[in-house]
PDB file of C-alpha atoms in Angstrom:
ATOM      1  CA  UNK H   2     101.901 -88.469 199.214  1.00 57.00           C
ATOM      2  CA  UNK H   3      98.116 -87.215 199.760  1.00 60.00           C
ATOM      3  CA  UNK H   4      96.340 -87.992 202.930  1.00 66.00           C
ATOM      4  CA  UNK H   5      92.853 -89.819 202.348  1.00 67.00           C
ATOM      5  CA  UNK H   6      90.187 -91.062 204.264  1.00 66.00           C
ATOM      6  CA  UNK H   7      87.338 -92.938 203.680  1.00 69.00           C
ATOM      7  CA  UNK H   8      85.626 -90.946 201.264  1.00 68.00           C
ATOM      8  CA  UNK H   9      88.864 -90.568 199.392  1.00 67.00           C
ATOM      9  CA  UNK H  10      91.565 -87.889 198.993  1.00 72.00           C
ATOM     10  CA  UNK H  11      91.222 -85.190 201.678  1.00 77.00           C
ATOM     11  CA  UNK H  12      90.286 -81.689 200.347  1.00 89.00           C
ATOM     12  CA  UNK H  13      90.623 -78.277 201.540  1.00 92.00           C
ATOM     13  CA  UNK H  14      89.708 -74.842 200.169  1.00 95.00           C
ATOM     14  CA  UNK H  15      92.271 -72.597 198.854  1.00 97.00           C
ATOM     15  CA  UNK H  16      91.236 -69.131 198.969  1.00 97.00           C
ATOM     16  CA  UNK H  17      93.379 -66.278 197.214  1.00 98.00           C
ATOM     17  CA  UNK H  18      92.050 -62.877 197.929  1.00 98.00           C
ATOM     18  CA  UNK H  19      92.652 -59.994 195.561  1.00 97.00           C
ATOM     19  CA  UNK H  20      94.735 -57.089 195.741  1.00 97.00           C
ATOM     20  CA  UNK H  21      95.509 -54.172 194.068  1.00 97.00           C
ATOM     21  CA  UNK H  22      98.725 -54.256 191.197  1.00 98.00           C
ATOM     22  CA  UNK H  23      98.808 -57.864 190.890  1.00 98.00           C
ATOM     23  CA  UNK H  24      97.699 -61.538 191.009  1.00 98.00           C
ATOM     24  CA  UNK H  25      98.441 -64.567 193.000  1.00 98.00           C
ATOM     25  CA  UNK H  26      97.126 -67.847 191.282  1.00 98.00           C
ATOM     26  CA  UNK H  27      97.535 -71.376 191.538  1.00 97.00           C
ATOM     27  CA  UNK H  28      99.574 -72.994 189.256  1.00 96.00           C
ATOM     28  CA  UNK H  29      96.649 -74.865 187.781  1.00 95.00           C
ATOM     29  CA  UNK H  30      94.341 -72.221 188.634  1.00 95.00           C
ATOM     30  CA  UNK H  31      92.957 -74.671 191.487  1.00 94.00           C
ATOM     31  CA  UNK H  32      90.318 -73.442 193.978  1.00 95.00           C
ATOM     32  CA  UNK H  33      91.657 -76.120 196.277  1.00 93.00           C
ATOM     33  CA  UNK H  34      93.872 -77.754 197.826  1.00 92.00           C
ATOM     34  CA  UNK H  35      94.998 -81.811 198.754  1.00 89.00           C
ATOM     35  CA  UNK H  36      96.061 -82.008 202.089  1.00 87.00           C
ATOM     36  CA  UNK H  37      99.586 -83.112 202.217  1.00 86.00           C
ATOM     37  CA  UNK H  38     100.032 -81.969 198.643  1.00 90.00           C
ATOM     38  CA  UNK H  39     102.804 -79.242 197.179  1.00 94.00           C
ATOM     39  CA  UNK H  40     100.668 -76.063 196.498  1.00 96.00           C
ATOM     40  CA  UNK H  41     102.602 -73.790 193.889  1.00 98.00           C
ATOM     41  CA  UNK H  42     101.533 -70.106 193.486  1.00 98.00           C
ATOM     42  CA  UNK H  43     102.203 -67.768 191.128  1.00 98.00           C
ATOM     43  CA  UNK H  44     102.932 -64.416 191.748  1.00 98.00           C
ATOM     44  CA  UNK H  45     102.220 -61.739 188.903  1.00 98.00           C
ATOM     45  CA  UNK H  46     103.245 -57.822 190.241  1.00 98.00           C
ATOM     46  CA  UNK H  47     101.535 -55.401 187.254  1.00 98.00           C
ATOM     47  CA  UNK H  48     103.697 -52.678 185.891  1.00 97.00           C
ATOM     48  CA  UNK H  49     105.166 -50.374 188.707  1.00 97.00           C
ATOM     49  CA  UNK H  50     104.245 -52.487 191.456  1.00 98.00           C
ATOM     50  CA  UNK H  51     106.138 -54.737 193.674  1.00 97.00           C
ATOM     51  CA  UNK H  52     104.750 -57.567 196.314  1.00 98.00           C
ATOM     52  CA  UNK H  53     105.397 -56.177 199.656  1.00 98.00           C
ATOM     53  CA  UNK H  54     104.081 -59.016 201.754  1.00 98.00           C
ATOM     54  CA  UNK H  55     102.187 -62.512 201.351  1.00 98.00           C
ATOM     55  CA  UNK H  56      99.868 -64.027 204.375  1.00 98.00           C
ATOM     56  CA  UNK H  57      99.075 -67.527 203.843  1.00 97.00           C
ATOM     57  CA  UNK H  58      97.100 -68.455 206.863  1.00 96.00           C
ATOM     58  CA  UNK H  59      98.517 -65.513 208.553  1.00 96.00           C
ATOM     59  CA  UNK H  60     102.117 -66.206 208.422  1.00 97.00           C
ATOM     60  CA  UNK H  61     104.301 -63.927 206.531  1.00 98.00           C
ATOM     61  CA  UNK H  62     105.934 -65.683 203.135  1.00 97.00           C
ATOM     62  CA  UNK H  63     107.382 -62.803 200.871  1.00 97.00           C
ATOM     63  CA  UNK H  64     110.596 -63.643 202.274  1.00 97.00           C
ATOM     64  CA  UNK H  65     110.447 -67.173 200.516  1.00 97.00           C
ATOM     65  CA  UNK H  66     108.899 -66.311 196.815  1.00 98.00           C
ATOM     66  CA  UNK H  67     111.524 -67.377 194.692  1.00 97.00           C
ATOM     67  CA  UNK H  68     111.473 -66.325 191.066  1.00 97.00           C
ATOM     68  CA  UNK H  69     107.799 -64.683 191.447  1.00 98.00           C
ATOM     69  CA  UNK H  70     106.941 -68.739 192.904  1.00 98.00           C
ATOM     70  CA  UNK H  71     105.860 -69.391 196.681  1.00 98.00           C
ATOM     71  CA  UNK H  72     105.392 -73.190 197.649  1.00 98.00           C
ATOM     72  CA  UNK H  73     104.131 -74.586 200.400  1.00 97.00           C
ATOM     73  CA  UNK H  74     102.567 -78.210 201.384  1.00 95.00           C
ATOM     74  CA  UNK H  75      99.042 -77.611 202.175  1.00 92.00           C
ATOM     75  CA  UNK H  76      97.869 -78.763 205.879  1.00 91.00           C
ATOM     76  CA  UNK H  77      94.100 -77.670 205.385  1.00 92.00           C
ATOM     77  CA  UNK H  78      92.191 -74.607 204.664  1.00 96.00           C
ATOM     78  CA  UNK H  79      94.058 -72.175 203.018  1.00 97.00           C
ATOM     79  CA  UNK H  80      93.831 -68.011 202.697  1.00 97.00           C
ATOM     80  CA  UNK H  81      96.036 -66.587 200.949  1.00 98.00           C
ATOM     81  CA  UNK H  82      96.675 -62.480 201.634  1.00 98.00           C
ATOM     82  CA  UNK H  83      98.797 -60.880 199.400  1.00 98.00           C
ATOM     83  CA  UNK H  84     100.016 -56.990 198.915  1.00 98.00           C
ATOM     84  CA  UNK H  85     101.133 -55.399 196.150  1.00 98.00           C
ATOM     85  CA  UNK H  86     102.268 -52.078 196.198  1.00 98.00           C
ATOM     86  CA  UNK H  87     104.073 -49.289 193.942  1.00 97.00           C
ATOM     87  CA  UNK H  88     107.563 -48.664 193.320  1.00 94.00           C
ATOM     88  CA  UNK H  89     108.268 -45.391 192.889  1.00 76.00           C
TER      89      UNK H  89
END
């Protein structure tokens, strides 16, 4: 379930920084995330690109995208860091 407090459910910034040969959104296209909540991004590589490597908060992900989807439960403020790069 979603954490609260007094002023209700608690809220926390998702940032997704751009990158060259492809997109990360959130599934909803969200600029946030609910702590406690299942955060579900989608990963878009454009043509001839691949992702290479995805920060969030700092930690290395790539190795747990499944089917161009990375999920995670969100604990706070968020950054996500991803890197796209071509296959050649």
């Amino acid at each position: 379930g979603f954490t609260f407090n007094r002023n209700g459910a608690v809220i926390n910034a998702l940032t997704i920084e751009s990158a060259d040969g492809g997109t990360v959104t959130e599934e909803f296209g969200y600029d946030y995330c609910i702590t406690s909540d299942t955060v579900n991004l989608n990963i878009v590589a454009d043509e001839g690109y691949a992702l290479t490597s995805l920060l969030v908060n700092g930690e290395e992900c790539v190795v747990d995208v499944v089917s161009n989807v990375y999920s995670f439960t969100a604990e706070g403020d968020t950054t996500v860091v991803p890197v796209f790069e071509a296959t050649a």
